[in-house]
PDB file of N, CA and C in Angstrom:
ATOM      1  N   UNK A   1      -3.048 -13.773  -3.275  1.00 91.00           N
ATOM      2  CA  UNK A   1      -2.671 -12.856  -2.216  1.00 91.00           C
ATOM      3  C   UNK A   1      -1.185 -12.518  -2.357  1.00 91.00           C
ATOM      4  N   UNK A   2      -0.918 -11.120  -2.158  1.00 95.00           N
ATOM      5  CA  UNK A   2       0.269 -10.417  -2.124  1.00 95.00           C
ATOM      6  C   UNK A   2       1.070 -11.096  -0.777  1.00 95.00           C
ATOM      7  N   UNK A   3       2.281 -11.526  -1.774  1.00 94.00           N
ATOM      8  CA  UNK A   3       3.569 -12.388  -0.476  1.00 94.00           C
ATOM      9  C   UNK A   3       3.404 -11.252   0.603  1.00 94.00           C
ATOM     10  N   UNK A   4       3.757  -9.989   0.663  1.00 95.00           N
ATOM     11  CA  UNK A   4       3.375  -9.296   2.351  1.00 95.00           C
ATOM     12  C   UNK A   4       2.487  -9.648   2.570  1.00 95.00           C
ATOM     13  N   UNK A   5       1.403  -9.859   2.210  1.00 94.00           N
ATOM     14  CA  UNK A   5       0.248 -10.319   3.335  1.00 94.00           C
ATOM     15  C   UNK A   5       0.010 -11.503   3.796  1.00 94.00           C
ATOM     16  N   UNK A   6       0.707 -12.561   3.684  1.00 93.00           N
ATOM     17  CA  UNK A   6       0.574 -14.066   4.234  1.00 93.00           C
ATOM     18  C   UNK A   6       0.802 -13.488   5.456  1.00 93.00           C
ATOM     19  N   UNK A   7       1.674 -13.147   5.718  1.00 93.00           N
ATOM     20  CA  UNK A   7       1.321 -12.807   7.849  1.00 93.00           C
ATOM     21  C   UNK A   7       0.276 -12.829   8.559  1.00 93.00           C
ATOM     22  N   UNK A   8      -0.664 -12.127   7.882  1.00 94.00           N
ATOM     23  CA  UNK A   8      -1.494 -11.425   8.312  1.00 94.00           C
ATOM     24  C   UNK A   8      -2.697 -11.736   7.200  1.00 94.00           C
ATOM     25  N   UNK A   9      -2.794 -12.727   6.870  1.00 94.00           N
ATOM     26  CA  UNK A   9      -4.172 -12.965   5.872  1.00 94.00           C
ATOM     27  C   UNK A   9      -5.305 -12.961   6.476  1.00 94.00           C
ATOM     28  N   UNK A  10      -4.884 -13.206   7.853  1.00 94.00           N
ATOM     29  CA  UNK A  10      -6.157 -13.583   8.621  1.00 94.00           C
ATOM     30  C   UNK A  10      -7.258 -11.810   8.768  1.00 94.00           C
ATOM     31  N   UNK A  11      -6.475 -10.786   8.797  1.00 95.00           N
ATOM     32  CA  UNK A  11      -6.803  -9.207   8.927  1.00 95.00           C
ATOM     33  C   UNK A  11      -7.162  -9.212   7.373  1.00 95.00           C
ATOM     34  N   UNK A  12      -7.174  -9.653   6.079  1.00 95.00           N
ATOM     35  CA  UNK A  12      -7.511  -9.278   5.011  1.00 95.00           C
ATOM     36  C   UNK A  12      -8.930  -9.667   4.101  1.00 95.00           C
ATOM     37  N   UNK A  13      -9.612  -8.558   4.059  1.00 94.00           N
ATOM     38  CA  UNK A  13     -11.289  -9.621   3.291  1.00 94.00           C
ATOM     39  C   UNK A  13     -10.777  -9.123   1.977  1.00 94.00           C
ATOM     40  N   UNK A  14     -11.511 -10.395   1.379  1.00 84.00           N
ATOM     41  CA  UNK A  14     -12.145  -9.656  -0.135  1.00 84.00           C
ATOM     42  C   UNK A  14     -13.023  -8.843  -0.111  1.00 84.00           C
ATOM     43  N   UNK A  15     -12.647  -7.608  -0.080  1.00 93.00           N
ATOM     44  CA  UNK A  15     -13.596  -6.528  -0.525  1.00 93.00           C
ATOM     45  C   UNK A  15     -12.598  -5.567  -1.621  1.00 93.00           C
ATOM     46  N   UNK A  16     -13.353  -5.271  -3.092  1.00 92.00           N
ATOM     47  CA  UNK A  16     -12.790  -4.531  -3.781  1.00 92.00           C
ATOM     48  C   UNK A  16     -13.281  -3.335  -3.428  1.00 92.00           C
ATOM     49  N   UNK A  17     -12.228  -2.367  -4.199  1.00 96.00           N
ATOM     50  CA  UNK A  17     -12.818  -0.827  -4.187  1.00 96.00           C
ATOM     51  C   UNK A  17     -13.246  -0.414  -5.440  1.00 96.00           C
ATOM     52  N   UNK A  18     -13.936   0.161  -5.626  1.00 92.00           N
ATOM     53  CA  UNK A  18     -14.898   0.497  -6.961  1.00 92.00           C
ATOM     54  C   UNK A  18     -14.302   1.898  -7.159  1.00 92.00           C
ATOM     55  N   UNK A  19     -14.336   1.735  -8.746  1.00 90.00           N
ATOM     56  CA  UNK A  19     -13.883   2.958  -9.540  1.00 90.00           C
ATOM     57  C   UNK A  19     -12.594   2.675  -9.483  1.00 90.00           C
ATOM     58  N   UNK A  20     -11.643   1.474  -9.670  1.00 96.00           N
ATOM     59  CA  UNK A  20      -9.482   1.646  -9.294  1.00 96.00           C
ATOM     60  C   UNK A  20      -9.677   1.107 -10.711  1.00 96.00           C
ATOM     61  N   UNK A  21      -8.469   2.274 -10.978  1.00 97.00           N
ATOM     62  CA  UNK A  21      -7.693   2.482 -12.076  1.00 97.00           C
ATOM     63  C   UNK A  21      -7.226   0.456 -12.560  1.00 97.00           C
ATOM     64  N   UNK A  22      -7.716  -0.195 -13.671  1.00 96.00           N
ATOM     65  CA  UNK A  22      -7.351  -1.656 -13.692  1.00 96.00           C
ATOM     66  C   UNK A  22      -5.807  -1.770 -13.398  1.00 96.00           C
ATOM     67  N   UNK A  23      -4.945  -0.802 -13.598  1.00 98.00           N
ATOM     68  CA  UNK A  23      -3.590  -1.482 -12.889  1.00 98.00           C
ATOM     69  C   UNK A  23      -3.371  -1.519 -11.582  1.00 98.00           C
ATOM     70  N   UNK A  24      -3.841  -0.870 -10.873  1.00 98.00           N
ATOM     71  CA  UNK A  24      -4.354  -1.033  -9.521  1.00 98.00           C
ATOM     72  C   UNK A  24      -4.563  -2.281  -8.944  1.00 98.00           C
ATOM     73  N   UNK A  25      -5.781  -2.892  -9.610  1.00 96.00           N
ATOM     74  CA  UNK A  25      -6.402  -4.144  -9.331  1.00 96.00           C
ATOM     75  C   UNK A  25      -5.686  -5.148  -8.529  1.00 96.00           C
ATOM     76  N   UNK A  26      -4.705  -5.503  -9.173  1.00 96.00           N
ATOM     77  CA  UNK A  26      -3.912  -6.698  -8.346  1.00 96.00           C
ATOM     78  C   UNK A  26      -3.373  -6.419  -6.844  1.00 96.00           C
ATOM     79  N   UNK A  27      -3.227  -5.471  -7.070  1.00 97.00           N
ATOM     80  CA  UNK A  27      -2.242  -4.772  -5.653  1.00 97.00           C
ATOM     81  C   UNK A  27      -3.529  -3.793  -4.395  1.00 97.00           C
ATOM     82  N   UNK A  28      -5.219  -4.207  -4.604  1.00 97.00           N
ATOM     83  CA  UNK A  28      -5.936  -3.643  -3.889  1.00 97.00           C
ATOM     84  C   UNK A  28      -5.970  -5.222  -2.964  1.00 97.00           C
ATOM     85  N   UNK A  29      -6.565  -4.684  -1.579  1.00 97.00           N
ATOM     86  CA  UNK A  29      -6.494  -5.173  -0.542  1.00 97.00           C
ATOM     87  C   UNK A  29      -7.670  -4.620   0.165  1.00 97.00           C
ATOM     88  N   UNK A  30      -8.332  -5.035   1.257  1.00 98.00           N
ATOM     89  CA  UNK A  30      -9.082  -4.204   1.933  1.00 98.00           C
ATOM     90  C   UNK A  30      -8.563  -4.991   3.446  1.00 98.00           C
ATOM     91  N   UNK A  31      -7.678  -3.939   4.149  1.00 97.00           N
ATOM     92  CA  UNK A  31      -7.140  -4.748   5.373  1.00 97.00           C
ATOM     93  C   UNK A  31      -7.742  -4.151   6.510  1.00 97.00           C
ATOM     94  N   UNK A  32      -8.156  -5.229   7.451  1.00 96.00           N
ATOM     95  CA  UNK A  32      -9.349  -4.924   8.844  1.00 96.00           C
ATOM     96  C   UNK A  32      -8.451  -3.438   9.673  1.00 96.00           C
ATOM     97  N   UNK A  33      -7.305  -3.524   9.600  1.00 93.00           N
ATOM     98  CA  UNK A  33      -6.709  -2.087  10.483  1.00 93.00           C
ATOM     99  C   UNK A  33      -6.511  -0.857   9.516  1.00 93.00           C
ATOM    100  N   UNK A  34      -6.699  -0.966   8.389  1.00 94.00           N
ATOM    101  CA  UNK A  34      -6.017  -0.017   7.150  1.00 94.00           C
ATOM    102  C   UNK A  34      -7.177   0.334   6.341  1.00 94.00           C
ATOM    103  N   UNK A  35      -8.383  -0.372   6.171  1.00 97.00           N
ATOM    104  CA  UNK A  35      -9.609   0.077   5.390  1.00 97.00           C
ATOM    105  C   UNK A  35      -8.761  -0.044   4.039  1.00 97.00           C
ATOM    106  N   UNK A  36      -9.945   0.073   2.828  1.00 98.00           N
ATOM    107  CA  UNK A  36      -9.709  -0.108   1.677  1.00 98.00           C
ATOM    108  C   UNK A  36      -7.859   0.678   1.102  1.00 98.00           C
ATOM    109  N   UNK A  37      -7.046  -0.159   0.591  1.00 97.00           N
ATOM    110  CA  UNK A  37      -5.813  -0.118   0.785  1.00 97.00           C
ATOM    111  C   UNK A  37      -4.816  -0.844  -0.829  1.00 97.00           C
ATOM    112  N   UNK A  38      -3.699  -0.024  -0.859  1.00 98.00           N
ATOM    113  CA  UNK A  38      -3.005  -0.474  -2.361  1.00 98.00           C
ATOM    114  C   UNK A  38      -1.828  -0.606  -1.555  1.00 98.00           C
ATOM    115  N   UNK A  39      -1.607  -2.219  -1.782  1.00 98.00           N
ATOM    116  CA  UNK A  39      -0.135  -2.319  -1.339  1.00 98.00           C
ATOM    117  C   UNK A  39       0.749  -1.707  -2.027  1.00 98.00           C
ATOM    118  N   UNK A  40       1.753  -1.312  -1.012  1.00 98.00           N
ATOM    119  CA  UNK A  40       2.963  -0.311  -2.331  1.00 98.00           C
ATOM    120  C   UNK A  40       4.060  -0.049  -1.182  1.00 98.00           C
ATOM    121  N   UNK A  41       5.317   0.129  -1.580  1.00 98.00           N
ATOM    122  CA  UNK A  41       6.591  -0.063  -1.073  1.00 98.00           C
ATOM    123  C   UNK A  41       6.914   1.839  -1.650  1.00 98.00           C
ATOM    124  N   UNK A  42       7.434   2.584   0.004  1.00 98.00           N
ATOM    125  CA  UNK A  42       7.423   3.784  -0.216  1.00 98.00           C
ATOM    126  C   UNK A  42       8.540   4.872  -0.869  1.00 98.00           C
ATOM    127  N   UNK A  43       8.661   5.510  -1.472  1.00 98.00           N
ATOM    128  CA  UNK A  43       9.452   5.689  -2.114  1.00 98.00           C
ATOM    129  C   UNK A  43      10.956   6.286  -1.112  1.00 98.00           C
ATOM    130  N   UNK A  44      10.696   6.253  -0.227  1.00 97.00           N
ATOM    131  CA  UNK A  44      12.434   6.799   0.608  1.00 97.00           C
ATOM    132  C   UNK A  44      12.588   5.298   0.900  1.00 97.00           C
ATOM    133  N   UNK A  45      12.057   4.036   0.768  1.00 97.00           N
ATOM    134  CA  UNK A  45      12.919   2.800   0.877  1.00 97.00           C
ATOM    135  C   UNK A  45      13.027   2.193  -0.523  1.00 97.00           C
ATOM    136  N   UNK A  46      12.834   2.647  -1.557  1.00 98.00           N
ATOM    137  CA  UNK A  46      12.776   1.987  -2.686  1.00 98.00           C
ATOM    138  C   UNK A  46      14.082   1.175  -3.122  1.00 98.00           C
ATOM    139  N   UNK A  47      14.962   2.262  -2.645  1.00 97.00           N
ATOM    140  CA  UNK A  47      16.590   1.569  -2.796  1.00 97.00           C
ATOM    141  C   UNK A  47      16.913   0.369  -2.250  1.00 97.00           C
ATOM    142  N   UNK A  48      17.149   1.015  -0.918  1.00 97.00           N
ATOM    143  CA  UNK A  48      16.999  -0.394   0.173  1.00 97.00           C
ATOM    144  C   UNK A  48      16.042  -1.503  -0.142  1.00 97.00           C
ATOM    145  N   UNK A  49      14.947  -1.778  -0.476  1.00 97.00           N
ATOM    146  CA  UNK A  49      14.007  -2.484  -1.018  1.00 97.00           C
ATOM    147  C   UNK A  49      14.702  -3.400  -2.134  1.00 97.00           C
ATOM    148  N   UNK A  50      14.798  -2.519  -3.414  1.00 97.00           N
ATOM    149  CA  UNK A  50      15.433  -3.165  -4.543  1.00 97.00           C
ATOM    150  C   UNK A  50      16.987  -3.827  -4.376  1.00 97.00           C
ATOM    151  N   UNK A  51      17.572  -3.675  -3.046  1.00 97.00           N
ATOM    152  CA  UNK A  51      18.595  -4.811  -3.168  1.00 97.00           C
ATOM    153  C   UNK A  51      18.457  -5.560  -1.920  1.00 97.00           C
ATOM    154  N   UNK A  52      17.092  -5.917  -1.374  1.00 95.00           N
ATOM    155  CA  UNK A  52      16.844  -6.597  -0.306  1.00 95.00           C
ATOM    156  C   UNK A  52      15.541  -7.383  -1.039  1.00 95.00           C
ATOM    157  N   UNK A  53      14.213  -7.522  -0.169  1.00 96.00           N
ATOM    158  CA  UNK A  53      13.242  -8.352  -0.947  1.00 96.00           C
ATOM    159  C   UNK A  53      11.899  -7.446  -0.735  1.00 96.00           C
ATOM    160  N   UNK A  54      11.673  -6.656  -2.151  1.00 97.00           N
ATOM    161  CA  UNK A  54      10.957  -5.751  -2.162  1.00 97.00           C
ATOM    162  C   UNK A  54       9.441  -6.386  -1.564  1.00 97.00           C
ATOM    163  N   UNK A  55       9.226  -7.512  -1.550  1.00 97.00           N
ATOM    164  CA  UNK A  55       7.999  -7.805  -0.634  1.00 97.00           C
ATOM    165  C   UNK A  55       7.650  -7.514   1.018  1.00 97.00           C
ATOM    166  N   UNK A  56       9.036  -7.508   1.771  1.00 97.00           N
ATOM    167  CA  UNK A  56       9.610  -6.964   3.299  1.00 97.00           C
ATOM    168  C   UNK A  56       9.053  -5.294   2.887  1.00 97.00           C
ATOM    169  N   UNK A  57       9.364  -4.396   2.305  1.00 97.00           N
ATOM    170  CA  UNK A  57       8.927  -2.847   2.308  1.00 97.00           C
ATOM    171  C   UNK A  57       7.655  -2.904   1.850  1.00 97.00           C
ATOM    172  N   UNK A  58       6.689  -3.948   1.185  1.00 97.00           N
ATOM    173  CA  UNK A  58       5.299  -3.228   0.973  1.00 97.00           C
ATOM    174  C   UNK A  58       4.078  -2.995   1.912  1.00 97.00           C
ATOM    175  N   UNK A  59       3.754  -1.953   1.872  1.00 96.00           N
ATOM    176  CA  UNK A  59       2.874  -1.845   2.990  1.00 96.00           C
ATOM    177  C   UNK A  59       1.498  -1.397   2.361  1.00 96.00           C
ATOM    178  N   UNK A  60       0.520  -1.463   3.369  1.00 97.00           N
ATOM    179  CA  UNK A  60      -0.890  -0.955   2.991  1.00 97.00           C
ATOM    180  C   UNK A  60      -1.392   0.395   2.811  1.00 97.00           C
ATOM    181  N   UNK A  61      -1.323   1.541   1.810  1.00 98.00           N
ATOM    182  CA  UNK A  61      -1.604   2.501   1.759  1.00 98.00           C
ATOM    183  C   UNK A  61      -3.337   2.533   1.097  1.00 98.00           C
ATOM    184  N   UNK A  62      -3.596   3.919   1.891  1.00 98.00           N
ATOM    185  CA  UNK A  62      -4.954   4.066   1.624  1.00 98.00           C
ATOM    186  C   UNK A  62      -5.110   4.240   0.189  1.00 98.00           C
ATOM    187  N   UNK A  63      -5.941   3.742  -0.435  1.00 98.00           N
ATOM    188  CA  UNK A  63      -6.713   3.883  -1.630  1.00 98.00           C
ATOM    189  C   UNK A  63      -6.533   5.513  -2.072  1.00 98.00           C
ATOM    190  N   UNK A  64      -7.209   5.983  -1.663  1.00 98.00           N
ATOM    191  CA  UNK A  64      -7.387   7.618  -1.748  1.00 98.00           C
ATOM    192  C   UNK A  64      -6.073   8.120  -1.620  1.00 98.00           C
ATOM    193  N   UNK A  65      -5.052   8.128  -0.906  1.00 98.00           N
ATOM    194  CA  UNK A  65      -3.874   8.884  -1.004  1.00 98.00           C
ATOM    195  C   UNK A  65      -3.145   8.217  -2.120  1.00 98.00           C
ATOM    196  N   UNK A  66      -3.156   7.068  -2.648  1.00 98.00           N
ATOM    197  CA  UNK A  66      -2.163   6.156  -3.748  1.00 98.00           C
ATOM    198  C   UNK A  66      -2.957   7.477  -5.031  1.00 98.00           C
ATOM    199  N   UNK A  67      -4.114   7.392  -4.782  1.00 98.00           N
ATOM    200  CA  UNK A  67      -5.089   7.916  -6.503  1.00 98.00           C
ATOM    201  C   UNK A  67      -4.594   9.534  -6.335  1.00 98.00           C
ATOM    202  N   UNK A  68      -4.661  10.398  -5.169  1.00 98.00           N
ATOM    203  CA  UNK A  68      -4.445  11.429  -5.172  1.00 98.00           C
ATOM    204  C   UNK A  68      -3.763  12.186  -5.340  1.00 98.00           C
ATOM    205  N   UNK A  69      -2.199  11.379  -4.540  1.00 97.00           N
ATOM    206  CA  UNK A  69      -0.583  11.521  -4.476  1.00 97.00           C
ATOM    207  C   UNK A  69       0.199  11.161  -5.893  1.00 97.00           C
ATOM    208  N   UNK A  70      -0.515  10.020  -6.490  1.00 98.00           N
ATOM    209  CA  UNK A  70       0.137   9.500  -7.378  1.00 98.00           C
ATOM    210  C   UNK A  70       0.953   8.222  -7.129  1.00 98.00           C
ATOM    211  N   UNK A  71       1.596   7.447  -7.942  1.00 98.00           N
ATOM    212  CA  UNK A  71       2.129   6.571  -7.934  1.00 98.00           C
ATOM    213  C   UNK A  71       2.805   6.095  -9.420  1.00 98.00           C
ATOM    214  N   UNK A  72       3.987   5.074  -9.112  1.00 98.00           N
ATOM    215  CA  UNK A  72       4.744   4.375 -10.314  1.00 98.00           C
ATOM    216  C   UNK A  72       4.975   3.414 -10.182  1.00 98.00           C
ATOM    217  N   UNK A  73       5.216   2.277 -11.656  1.00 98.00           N
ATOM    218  CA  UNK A  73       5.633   1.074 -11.007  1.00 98.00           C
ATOM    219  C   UNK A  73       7.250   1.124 -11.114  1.00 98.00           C
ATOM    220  N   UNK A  74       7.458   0.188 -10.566  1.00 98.00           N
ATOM    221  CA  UNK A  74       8.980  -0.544 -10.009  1.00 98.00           C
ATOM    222  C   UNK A  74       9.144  -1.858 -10.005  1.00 98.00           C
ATOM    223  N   UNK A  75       9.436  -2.947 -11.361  1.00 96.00           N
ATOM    224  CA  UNK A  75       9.814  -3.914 -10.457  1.00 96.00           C
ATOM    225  C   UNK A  75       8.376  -4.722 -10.327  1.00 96.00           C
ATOM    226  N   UNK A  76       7.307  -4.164 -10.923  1.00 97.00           N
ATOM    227  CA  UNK A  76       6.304  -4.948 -10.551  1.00 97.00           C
ATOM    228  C   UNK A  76       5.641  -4.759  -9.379  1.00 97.00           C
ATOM    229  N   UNK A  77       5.930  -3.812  -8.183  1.00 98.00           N
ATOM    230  CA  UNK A  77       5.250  -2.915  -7.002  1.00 98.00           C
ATOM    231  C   UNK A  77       5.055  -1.668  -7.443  1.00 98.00           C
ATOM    232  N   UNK A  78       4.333  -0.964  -7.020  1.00 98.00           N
ATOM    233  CA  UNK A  78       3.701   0.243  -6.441  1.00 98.00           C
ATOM    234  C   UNK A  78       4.806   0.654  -5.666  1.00 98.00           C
ATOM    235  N   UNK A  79       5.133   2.140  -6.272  1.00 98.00           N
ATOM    236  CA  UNK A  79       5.765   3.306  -5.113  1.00 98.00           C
ATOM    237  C   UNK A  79       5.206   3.935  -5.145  1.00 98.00           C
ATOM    238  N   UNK A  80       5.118   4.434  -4.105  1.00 98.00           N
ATOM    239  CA  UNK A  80       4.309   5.616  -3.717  1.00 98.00           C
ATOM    240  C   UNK A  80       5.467   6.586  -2.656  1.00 98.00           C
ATOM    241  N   UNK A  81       5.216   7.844  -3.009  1.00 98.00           N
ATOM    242  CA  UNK A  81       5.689   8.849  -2.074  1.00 98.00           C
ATOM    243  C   UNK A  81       5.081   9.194  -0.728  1.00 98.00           C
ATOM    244  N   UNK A  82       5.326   9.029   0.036  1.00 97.00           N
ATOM    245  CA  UNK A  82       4.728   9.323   1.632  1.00 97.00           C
ATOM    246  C   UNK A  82       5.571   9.820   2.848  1.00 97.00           C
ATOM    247  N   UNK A  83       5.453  10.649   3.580  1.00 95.00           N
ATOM    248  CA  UNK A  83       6.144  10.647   4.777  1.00 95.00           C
ATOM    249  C   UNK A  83       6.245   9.406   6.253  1.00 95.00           C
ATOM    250  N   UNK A  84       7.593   9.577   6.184  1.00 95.00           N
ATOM    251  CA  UNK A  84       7.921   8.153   7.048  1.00 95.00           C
ATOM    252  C   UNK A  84       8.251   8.366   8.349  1.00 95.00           C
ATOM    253  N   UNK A  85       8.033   7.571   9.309  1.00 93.00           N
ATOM    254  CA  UNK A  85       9.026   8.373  10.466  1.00 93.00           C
ATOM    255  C   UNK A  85       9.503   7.174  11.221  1.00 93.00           C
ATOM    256  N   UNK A  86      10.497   6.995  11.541  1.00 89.00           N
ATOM    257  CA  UNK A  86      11.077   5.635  12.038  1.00 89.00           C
ATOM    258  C   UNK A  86      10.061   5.166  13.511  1.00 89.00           C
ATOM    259  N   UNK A  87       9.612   5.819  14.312  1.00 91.00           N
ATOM    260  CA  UNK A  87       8.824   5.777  15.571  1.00 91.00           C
ATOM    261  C   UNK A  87       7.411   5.784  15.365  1.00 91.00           C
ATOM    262  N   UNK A  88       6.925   6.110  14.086  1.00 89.00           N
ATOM    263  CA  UNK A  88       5.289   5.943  13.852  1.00 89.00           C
ATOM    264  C   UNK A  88       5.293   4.930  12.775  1.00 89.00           C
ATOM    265  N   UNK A  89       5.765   4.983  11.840  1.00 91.00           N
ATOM    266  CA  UNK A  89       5.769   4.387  10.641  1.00 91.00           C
ATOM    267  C   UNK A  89       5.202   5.335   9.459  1.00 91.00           C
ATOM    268  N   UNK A  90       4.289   4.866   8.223  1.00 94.00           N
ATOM    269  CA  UNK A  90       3.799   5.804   7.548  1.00 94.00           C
ATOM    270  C   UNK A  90       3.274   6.933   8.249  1.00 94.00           C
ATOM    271  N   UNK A  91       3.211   7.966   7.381  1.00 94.00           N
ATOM    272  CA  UNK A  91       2.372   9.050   8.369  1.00 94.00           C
ATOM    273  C   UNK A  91       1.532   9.603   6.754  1.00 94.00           C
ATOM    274  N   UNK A  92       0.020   9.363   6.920  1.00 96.00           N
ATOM    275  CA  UNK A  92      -0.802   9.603   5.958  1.00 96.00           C
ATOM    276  C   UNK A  92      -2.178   9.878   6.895  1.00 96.00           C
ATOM    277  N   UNK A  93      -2.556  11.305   6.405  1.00 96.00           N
ATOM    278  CA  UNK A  93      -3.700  12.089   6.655  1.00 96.00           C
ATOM    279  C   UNK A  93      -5.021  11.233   7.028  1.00 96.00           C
ATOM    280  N   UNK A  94      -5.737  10.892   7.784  1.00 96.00           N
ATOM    281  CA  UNK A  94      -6.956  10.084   8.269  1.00 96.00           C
ATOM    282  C   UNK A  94      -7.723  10.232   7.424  1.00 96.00           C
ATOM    283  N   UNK A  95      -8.181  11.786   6.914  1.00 97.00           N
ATOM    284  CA  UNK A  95      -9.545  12.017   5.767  1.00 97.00           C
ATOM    285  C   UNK A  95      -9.051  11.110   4.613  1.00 97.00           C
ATOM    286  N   UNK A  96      -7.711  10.132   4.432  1.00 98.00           N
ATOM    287  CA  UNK A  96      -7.598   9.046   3.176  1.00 98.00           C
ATOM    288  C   UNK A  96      -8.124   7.600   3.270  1.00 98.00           C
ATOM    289  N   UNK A  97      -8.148   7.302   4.939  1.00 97.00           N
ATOM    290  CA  UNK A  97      -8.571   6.493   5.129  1.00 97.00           C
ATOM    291  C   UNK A  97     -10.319   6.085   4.877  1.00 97.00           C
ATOM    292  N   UNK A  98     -10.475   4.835   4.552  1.00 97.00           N
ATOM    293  CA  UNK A  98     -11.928   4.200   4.029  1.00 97.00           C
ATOM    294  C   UNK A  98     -12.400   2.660   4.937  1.00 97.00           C
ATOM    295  N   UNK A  99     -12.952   2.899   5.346  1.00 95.00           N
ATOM    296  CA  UNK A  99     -13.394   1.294   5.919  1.00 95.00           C
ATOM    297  C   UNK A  99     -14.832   1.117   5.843  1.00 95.00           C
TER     298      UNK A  99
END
């Protein structure tokens, strides 16, 4: 299990998602509030991240927006590009979400 998710292991099953790209693999999750999900640290904190503890910025992004949007590694995480907003948090389209 991904160091962000010890908090919260108790919200996380083993369930894989079928058809992910094998570099994917390590970094899939299927979390009870987030549905099938690729941890990944977003790209407007990547900075801040990389001189703090890039495990604090990773969060649960939907499966479907990581494959759609794209993604890179960093460091051994997932960035992903997404819109942020300090009062909601991520902000990613519902039709990405899977549960």
């Amino acid at each position: 299990m991904r160091e962000s998710l010890k908090d919260i292991k108790h919200m996380v099953k083993n369930i894989k998602y079928k058809e992910l790209p094998s570099e994917l693999e390590p970094y899939n999750y299927y979390v009870l509030d987030s549905g099938h999900c690729i941890m990944s640290v977003l790209q407007v904190h990547l900075e801040e991240a990389k001189e703090s503890n890039m495990d604090d910025y990773e969060i649960p992004l939907p499966v479907r927006y990581v494959l759609d949007k794209g993604y890179k590694f960093v460091e051994g995480y997932v960035v992903v590009e997404a819109e942020y907003s300090s009062d909601f948090g991520v902000v990613v389209d519902e039709k990405y979400y899977e549960y």
